[in-house]
Structures are given as C-alpha cells and as structure tokens.
PDB file of C-alpha atoms in Angstrom:
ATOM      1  CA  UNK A  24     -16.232  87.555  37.473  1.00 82.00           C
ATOM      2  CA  UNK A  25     -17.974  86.657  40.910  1.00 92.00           C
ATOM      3  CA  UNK A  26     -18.480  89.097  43.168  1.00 96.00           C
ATOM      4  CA  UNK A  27     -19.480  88.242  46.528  1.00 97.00           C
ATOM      5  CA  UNK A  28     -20.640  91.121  49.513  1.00 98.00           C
ATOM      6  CA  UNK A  29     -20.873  90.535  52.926  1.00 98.00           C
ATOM      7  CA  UNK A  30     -23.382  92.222  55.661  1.00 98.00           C
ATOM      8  CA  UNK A  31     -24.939  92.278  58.595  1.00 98.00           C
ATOM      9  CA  UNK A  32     -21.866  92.943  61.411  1.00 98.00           C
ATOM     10  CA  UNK A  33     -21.115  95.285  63.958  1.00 97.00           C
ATOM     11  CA  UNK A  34     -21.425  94.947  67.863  1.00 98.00           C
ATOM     12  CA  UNK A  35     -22.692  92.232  69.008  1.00 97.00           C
ATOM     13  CA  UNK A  36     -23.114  91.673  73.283  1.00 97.00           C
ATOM     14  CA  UNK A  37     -22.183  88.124  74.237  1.00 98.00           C
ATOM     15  CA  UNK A  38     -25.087  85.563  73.823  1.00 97.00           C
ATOM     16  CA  UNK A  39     -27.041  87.714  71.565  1.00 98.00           C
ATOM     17  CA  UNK A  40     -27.854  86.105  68.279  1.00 98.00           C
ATOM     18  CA  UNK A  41     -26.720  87.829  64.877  1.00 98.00           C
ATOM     19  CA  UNK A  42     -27.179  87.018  60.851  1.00 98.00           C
ATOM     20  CA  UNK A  43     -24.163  87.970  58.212  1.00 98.00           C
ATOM     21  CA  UNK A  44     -25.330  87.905  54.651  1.00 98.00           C
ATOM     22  CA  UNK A  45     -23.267  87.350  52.133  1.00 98.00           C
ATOM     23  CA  UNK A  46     -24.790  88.703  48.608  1.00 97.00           C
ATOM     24  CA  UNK A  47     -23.619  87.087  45.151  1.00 96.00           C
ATOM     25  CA  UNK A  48     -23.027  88.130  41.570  1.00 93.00           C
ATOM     26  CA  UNK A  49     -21.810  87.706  38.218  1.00 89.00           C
ATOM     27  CA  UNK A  50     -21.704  83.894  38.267  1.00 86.00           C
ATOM     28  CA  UNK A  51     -24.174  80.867  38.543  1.00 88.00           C
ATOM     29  CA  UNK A  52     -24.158  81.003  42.559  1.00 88.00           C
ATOM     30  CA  UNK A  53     -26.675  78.232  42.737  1.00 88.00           C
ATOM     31  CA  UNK A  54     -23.839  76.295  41.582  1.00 90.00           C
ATOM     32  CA  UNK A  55     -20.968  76.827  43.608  1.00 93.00           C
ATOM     33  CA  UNK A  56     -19.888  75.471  46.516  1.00 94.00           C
ATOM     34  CA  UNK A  57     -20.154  78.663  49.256  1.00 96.00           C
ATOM     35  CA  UNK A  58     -18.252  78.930  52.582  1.00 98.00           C
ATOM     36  CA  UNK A  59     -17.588  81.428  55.711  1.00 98.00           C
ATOM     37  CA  UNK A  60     -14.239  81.746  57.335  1.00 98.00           C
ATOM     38  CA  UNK A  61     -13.269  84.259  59.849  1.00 98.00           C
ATOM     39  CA  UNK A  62     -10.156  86.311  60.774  1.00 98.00           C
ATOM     40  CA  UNK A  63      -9.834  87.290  64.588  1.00 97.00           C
ATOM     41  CA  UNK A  64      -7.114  89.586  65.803  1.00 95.00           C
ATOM     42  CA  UNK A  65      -3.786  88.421  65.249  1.00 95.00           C
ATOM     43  CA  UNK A  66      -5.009  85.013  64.182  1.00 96.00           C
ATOM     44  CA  UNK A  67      -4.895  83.431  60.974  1.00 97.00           C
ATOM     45  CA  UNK A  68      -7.449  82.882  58.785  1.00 97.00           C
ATOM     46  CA  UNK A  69      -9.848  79.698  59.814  1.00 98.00           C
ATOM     47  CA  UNK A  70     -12.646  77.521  58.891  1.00 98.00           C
ATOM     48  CA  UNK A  71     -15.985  78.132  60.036  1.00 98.00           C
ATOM     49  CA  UNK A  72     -18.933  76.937  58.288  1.00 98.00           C
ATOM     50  CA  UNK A  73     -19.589  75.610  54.067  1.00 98.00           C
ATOM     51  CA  UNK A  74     -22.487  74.375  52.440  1.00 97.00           C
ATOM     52  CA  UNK A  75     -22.588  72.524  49.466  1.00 94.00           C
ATOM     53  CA  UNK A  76     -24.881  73.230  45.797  1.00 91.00           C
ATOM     54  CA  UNK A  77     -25.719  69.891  45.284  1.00 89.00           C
ATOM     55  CA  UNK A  78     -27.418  68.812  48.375  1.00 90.00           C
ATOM     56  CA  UNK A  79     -26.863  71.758  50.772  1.00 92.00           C
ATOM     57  CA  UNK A  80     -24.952  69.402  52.945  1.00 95.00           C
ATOM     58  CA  UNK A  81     -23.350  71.530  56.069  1.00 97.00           C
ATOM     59  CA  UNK A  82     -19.746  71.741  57.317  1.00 98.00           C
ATOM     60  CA  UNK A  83     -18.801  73.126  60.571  1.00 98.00           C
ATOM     61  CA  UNK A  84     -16.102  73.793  62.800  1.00 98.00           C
ATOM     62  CA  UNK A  85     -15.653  72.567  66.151  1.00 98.00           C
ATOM     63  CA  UNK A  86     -16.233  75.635  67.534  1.00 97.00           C
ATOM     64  CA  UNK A  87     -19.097  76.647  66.083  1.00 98.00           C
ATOM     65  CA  UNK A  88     -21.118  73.532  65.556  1.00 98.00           C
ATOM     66  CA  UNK A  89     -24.348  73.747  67.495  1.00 98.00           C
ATOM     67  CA  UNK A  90     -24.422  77.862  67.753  1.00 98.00           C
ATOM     68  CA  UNK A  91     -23.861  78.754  64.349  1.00 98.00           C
ATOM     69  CA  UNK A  92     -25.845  77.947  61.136  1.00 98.00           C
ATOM     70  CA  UNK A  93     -25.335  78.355  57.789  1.00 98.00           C
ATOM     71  CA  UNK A  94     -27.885  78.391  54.563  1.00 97.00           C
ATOM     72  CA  UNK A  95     -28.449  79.826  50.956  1.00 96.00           C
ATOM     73  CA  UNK A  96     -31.194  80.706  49.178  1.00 95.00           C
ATOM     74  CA  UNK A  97     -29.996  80.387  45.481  1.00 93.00           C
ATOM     75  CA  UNK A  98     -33.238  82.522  44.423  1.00 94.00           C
ATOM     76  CA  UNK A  99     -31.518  85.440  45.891  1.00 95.00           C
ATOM     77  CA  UNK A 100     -28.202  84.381  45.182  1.00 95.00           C
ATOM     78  CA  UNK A 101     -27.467  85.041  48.920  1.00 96.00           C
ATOM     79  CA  UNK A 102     -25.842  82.984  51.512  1.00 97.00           C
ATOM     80  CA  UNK A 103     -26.243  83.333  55.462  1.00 98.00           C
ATOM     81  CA  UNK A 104     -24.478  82.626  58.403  1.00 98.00           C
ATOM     82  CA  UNK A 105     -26.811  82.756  61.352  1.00 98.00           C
ATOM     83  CA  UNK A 106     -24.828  83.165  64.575  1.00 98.00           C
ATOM     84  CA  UNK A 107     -26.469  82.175  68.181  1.00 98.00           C
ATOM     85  CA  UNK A 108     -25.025  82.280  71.827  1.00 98.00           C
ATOM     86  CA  UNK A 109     -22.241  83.940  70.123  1.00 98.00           C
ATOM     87  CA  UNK A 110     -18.910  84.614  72.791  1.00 97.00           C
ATOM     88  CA  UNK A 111     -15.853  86.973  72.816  1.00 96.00           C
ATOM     89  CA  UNK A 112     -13.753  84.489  71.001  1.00 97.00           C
ATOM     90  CA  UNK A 113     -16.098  84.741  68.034  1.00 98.00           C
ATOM     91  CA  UNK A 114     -14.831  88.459  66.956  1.00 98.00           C
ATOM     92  CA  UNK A 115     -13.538  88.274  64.032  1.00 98.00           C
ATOM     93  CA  UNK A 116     -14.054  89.797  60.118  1.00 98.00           C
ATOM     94  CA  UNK A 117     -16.221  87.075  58.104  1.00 98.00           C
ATOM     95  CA  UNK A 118     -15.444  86.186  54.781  1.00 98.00           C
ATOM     96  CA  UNK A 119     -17.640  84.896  53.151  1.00 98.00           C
ATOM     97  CA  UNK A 120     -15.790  82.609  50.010  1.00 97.00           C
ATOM     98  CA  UNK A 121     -17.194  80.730  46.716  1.00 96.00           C
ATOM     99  CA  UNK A 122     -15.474  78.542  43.830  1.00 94.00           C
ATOM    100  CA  UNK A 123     -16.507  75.976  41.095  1.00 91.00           C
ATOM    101  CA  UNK A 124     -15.215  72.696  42.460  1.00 91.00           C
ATOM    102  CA  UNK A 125     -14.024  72.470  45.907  1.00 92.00           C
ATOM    103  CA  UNK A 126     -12.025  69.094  47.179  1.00 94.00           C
ATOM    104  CA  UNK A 127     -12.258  70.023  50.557  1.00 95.00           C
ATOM    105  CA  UNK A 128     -14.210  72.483  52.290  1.00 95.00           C
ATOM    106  CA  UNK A 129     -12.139  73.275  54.935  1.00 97.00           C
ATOM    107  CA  UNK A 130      -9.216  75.142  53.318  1.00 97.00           C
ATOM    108  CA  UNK A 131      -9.340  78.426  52.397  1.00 96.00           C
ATOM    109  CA  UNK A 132      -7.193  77.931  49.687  1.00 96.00           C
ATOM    110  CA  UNK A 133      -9.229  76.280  47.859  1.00 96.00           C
ATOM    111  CA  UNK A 134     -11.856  78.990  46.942  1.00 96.00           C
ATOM    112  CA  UNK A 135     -11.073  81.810  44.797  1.00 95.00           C
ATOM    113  CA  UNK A 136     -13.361  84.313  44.619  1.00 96.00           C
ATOM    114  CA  UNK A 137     -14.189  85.766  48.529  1.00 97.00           C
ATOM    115  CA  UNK A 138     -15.871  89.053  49.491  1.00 98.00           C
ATOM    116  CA  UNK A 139     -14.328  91.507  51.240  1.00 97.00           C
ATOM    117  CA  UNK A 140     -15.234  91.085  55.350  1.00 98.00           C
ATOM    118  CA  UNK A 141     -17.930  91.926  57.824  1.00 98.00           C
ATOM    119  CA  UNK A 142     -16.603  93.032  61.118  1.00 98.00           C
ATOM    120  CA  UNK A 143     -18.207  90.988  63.955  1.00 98.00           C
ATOM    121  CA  UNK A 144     -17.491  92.272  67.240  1.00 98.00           C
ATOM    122  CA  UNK A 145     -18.809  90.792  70.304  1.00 98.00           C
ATOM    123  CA  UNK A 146     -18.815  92.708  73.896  1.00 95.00           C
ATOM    124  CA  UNK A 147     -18.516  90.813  76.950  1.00 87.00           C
TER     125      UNK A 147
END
C-alpha cells in the first residue's frame, strides 16, 4: 500500500515563493509516475504539475508553467512542488497523487493512490 504525505502549506502573501513536499511510502516511488493537482474553493479538482520516473520529463498547466516547478528526489522518496510569484487564484489544497502506469498525466483519474492535502493559502 502507498502512502503518500503532503507538507509545507499555510499562508502564503502574494508573490512570495513557497515549497510543498510530498513524502512517499510503502511502494517503489522511484518508479511511479508522481503528480500535484489542486482543489480551490468551490472548484473542481485540476491539473497542475507531473513528472515522470523514467526521464523526469515535466508537465504543467497553463497556469502555472513558468512560476511553478516540480521535482523528486527518489533517494528520499519525496516529491516537490516549488511555487514562485504565487497569486490569489493559486489557493487551493494540493494533492499530491502517484500510480504504476499513467496514460496521461493530466487526469486525475488516472492515479490511485493520493495523499491527503496541504492547504495553500495566499493573501493579497
């Protein structure tokens, strides 16, 4: 059973920087395709950054792409999402999300094991 715990949120003021963790267990994480979505208030559930385990190719969404960067270090079985010039629209709980085989990246569905949210709140 993989386990996966995220860290690092809280208040953030606008166009500070911030880095959520995300801390796995239990499985072969240097193995698995990893990925962070993101939950704002009263939206649904959406894409925001994946990396891949064979290459650590990046994915990114639209509206994060060129403030937000994602990385793992499969020594510490840990994943990161390193967040710049973050904005209001960026509050959210992160999920952080994991699986074997992934077709594509983007949907949420597609991963099965997920942690259970980091609160990122950003001040204006």
């Amino acid at each position: 059973q993989v386990q996966l715990v995220e860290s690092g949120g809280g208040l953030v003021p606008a166009g500070d920087s911030r880095r959520l963790s995300c801390k796995g267990s239990g499985g072969t994480f240097s193995m698995y395709p990893l990925a962070w979505f993101r939950q704002g208030p009263q939206k649904e559930r959406e894409f925001v950054a994946a990396i891949s385990w064979i290459d650590d190719t990046t994915y990114y969404s639209d509206s994060v792409k060129g403030r937000f960067t994602i990385s793992r270090d499969n020594a510490k079985s840990t994943m990161y999402l390193q967040m710049n010039s973050i904005k209001p629209e960026d509050t959210a709980v992160y999920y952080c999300a994991a699986e074997n085989v992934v077709r594509n990246v983007r949907i949420g569905s597609e991963y099965e094991w997920w942690g259970q949210g980091t609160q990122v709140t950003v001040s204006s």
